[in-house]
N, CA, C and O of each residue as an XYZ file, in Angstrom:
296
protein
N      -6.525     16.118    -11.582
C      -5.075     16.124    -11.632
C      -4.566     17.340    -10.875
O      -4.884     18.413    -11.386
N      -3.905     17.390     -9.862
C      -2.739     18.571     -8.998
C      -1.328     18.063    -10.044
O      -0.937     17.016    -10.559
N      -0.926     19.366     -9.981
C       0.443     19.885    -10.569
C       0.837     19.835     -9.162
O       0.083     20.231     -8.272
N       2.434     19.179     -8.861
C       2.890     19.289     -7.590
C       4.335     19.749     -8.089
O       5.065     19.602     -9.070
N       4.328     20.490     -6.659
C       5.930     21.127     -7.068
C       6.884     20.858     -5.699
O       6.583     20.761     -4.510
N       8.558     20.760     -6.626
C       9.158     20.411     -5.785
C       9.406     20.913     -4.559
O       8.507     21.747     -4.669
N       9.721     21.072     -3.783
C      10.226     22.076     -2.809
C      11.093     21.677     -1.509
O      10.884     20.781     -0.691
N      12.431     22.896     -1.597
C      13.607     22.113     -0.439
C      12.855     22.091      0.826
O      11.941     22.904      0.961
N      13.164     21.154      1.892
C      12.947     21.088      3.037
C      14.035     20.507      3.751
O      14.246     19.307      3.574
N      14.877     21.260      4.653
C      15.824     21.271      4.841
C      17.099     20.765      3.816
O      17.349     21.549      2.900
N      17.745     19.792      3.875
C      18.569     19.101      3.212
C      17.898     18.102      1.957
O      18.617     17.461      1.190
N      16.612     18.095      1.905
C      16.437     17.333      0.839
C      15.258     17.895      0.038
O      15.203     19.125      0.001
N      14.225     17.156     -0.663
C      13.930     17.832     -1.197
C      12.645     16.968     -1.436
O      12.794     15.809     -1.824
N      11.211     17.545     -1.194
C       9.955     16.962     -1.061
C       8.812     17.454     -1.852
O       9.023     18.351     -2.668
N       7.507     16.924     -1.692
C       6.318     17.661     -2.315
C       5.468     17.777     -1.571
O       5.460     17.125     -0.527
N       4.340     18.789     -1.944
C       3.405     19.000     -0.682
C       2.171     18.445     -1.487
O       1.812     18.475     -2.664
N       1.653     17.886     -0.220
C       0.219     17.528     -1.709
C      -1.109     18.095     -0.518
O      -1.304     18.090      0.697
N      -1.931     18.636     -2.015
C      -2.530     19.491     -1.594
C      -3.714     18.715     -0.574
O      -3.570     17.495     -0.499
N      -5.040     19.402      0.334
C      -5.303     18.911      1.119
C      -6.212     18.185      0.974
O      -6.240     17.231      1.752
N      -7.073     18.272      0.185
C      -8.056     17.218     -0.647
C      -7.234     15.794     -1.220
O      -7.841     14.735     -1.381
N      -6.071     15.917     -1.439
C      -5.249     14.354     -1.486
C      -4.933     13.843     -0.585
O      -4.856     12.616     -0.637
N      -4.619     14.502      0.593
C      -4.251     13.622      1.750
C      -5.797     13.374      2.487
O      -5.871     12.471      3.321
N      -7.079     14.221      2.154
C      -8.137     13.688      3.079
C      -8.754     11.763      1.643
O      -9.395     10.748      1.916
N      -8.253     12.119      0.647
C      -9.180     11.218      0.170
C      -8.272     10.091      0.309
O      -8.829      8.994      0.277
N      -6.521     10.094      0.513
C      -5.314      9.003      1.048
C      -6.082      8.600      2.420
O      -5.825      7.441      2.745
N      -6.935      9.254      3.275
C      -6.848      9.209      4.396
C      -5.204      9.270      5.031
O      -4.638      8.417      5.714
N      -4.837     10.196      4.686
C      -3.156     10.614      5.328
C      -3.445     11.958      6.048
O      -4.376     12.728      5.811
N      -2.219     12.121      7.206
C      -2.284     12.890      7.855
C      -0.449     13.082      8.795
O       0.308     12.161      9.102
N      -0.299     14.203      8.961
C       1.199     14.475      8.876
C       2.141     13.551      9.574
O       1.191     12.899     10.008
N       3.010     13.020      9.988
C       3.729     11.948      9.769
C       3.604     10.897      9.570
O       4.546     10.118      9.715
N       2.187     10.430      9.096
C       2.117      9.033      8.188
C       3.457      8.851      6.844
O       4.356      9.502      6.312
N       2.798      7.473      6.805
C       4.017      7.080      5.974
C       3.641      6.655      4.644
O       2.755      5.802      4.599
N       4.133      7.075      3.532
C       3.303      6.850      2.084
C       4.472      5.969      1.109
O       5.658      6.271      0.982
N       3.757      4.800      0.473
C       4.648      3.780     -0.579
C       4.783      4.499     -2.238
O       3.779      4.497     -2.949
N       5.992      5.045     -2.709
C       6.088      5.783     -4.058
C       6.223      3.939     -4.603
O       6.719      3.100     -3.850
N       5.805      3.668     -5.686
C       6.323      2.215     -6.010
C       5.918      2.269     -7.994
O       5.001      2.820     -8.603
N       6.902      1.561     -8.394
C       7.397      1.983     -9.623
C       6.413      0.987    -10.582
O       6.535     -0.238    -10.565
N       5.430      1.693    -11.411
C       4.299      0.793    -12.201
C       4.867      0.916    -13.851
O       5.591      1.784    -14.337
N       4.157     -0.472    -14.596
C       4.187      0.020    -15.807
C       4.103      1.384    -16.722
O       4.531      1.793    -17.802
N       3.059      1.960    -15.320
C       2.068      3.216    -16.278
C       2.806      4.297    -15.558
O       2.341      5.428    -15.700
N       4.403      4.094    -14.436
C       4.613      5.355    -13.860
C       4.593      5.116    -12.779
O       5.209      4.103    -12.448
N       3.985      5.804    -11.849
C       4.346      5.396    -10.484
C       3.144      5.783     -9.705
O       2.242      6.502    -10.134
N       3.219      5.135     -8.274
C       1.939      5.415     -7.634
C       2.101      5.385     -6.441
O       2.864      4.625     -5.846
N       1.284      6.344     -5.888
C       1.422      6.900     -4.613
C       0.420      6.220     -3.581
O      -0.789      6.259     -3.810
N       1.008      5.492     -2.254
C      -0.336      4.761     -1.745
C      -0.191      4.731     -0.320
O       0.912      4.328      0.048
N      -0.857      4.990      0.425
C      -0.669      4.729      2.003
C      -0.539      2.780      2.104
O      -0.366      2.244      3.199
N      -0.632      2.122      1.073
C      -0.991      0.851      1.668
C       0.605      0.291      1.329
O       1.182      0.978      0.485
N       1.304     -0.747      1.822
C       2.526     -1.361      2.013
C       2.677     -2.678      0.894
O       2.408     -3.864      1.082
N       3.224     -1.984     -0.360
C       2.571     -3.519     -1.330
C       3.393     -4.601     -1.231
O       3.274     -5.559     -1.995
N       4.445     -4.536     -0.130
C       5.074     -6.079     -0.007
C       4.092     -6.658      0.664
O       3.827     -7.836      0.426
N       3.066     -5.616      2.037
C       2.425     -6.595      2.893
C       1.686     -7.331      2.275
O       1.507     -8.489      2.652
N       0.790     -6.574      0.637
C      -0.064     -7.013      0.226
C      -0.123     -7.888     -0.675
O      -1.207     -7.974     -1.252
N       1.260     -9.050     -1.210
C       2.276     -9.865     -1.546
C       2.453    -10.898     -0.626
O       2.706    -12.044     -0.999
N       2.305    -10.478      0.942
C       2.427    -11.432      1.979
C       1.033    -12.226      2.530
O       0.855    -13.394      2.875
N       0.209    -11.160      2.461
C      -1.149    -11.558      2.115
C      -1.466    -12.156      1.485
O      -2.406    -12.858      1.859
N      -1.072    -12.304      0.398
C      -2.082    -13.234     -1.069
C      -0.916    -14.625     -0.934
O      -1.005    -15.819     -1.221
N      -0.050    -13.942     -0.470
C       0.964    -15.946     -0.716
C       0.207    -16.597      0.572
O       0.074    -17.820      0.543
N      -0.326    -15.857      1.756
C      -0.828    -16.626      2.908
C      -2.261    -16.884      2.460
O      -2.645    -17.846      3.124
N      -3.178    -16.499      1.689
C      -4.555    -16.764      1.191
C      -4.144    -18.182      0.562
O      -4.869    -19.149      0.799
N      -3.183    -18.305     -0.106
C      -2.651    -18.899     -1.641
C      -2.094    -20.296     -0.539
O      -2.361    -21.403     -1.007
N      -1.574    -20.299      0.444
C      -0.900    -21.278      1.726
C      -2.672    -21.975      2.244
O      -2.972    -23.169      2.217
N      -3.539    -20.892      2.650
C      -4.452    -21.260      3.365
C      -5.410    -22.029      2.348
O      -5.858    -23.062      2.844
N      -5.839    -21.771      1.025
C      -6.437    -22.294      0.118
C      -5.644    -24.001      0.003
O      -6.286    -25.036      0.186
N      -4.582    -23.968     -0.236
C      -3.970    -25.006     -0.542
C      -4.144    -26.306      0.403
O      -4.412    -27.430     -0.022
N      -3.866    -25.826      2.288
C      -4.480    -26.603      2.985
C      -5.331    -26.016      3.590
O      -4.997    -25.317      4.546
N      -6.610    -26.123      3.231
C      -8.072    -26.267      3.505
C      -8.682    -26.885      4.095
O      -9.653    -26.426      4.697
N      -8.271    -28.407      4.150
C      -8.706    -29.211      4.630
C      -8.043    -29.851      5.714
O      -8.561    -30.422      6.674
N      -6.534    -29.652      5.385
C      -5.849    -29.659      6.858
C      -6.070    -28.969      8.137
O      -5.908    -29.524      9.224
N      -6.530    -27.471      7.954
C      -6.739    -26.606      8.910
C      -8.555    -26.890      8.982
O      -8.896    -26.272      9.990
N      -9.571    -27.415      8.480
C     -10.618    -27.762      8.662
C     -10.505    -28.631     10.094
O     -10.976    -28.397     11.207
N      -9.702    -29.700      9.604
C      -9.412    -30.728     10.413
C      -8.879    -30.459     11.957
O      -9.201    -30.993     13.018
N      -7.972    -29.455     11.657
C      -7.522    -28.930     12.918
C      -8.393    -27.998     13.804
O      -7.973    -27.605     14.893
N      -9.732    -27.617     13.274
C     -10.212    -26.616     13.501
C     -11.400    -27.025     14.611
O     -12.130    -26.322     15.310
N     -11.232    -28.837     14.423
C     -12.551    -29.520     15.114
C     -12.421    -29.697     16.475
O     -13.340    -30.201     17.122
């Protein structure tokens, strides 16, 4: 667990996270990070969880026709 603290940067107001979190995020300075609001609190993620929502409805599309795209595939 890091204790993170707030701190102004210019007009607003950010956190620094220390450097062992951004090597194990694989992040690095202007990457872009998802704050997204959980049962248990919130969580910090380099990954995009609408994409990963768009993903599973297209697994969930491709499962469904299986055999259509088999067919098309010949």
């Amino acid at each position: 667990m890091h204790i993170l603290k707030l701190t102004q940067i210019g007009n607003s107001v950010g956190i620094v996270l220390p450097k062992e979190a951004l090597s194990r995020l694989k992040l690095s300075k202007g990457e872009t990070v998802f704050l997204t609001e959980t049962p248990e609190g919130y969580t910090l993620t380099p990954y995009d969880p609408a994409l990963e929502e768009e993903i599973e409805a297209g697994r969930a599309f491709m499962r469904e026709y299986r055999d259509t795209f088999h067919q098309l595939a010949k």
